[in-house]
Amino acid sequence: MGIDEVVQIVNRALYIICITAAPILLVSLVVGLLISIFQTVTSIQEQTLTFVPKILSIFIALIFLGHWMLNNIVEYMVELWSDFAIYIR
C-alpha cells in the first residue's frame, strides 16, 4: 500500500466527516443567526438565550438525520474493512 492509497483513504474519510457534520452545523448556524437577529431587534442582551434553542434544534436534527449520518459512517467503515486484505500488503 503506497502513499497514494493512504491519501485517497484519508481524503474520502475527510469528505465523509464533512458531509456528515454539515447538516448539524448548518442547523446550529441558522438557529444562532435567528436568535441573534431576535436579540438585536428586541434589544435583549442575554448571552445564555441562544443555548437552549440551539441544543433543542440540534437534538431534533439528530433525531431526524441520525439514521442517515450513521449510515454514511457505517458504509465507509464497511468499505474500508472489506478491502482490509488489500491494505496490509
PDB file of C-alpha atoms in Angstrom, residues 11-62:
ATOM      1  CA  ASN A  11      -9.404  12.192   1.511  1.00  0.00           C
ATOM      2  CA  ARG A  12     -12.532  10.045   1.459  1.00  0.00           C
ATOM      3  CA  ALA A  13     -12.662   9.977   5.287  1.00  0.00           C
ATOM      4  CA  LEU A  14     -12.463  13.773   5.499  1.00  0.00           C
ATOM      5  CA  TYR A  15     -15.178  14.062   2.854  1.00  0.00           C
ATOM      6  CA  ILE A  16     -17.446  11.703   4.824  1.00  0.00           C
ATOM      7  CA  ILE A  17     -16.781  13.686   8.012  1.00  0.00           C
ATOM      8  CA  CYS A  18     -17.646  16.994   6.326  1.00  0.00           C
ATOM      9  CA  ILE A  19     -20.807  15.652   4.679  1.00  0.00           C
ATOM     10  CA  THR A  20     -21.942  14.006   7.907  1.00  0.00           C
ATOM     11  CA  ALA A  21     -21.319  17.034  10.131  1.00  0.00           C
ATOM     12  CA  ALA A  22     -22.646  19.672   7.723  1.00  0.00           C
ATOM     13  CA  PRO A  23     -26.399  19.340   8.466  1.00  0.00           C
ATOM     14  CA  ILE A  24     -25.926  19.667  12.223  1.00  0.00           C
ATOM     15  CA  LEU A  25     -23.568  22.617  11.819  1.00  0.00           C
ATOM     16  CA  LEU A  26     -25.972  24.326   9.428  1.00  0.00           C
ATOM     17  CA  VAL A  27     -28.893  23.865  11.839  1.00  0.00           C
ATOM     18  CA  SER A  28     -26.824  25.363  14.640  1.00  0.00           C
ATOM     19  CA  LEU A  29     -25.727  28.239  12.422  1.00  0.00           C
ATOM     20  CA  VAL A  30     -29.253  29.087  11.279  1.00  0.00           C
ATOM     21  CA  VAL A  31     -30.744  28.912  14.776  1.00  0.00           C
ATOM     22  CA  GLY A  32     -27.911  31.017  16.186  1.00  0.00           C
ATOM     23  CA  LEU A  33     -28.393  33.601  13.445  1.00  0.00           C
ATOM     24  CA  LEU A  34     -32.146  33.765  14.018  1.00  0.00           C
ATOM     25  CA  ILE A  35     -31.694  34.148  17.774  1.00  0.00           C
ATOM     26  CA  SER A  36     -29.075  36.864  17.209  1.00  0.00           C
ATOM     27  CA  ILE A  37     -31.428  38.769  14.926  1.00  0.00           C
ATOM     28  CA  PHE A  38     -34.194  38.412  17.529  1.00  0.00           C
ATOM     29  CA  GLN A  39     -31.863  39.711  20.249  1.00  0.00           C
ATOM     30  CA  THR A  40     -30.854  42.671  18.093  1.00  0.00           C
ATOM     31  CA  VAL A  41     -34.431  43.605  17.249  1.00  0.00           C
ATOM     32  CA  THR A  42     -35.691  43.348  20.825  1.00  0.00           C
ATOM     33  CA  SER A  43     -32.501  44.705  22.469  1.00  0.00           C
ATOM     34  CA  ILE A  44     -32.282  41.690  24.777  1.00  0.00           C
ATOM     35  CA  GLN A  45     -28.657  41.317  25.884  1.00  0.00           C
ATOM     36  CA  GLU A  46     -28.936  37.885  27.493  1.00  0.00           C
ATOM     37  CA  GLN A  47     -25.912  35.777  26.475  1.00  0.00           C
ATOM     38  CA  THR A  48     -27.407  32.449  27.526  1.00  0.00           C
ATOM     39  CA  LEU A  49     -30.543  32.841  25.400  1.00  0.00           C
ATOM     40  CA  THR A  50     -29.004  31.062  22.406  1.00  0.00           C
ATOM     41  CA  PHE A  51     -28.018  27.848  24.207  1.00  0.00           C
ATOM     42  CA  VAL A  52     -31.404  26.238  24.817  1.00  0.00           C
ATOM     43  CA  PRO A  53     -32.812  26.767  21.280  1.00  0.00           C
ATOM     44  CA  LYS A  54     -29.531  25.572  19.749  1.00  0.00           C
ATOM     45  CA  ILE A  55     -29.423  22.458  21.896  1.00  0.00           C
ATOM     46  CA  LEU A  56     -33.059  21.642  21.158  1.00  0.00           C
ATOM     47  CA  SER A  57     -32.655  22.222  17.422  1.00  0.00           C
ATOM     48  CA  ILE A  58     -29.517  20.084  17.279  1.00  0.00           C
ATOM     49  CA  PHE A  59     -31.280  17.336  19.220  1.00  0.00           C
ATOM     50  CA  ILE A  60     -34.242  17.426  16.807  1.00  0.00           C
ATOM     51  CA  ALA A  61     -31.873  17.428  13.827  1.00  0.00           C
ATOM     52  CA  LEU A  62     -30.068  14.406  15.259  1.00  0.00           C
TER      53      LEU A  62
END
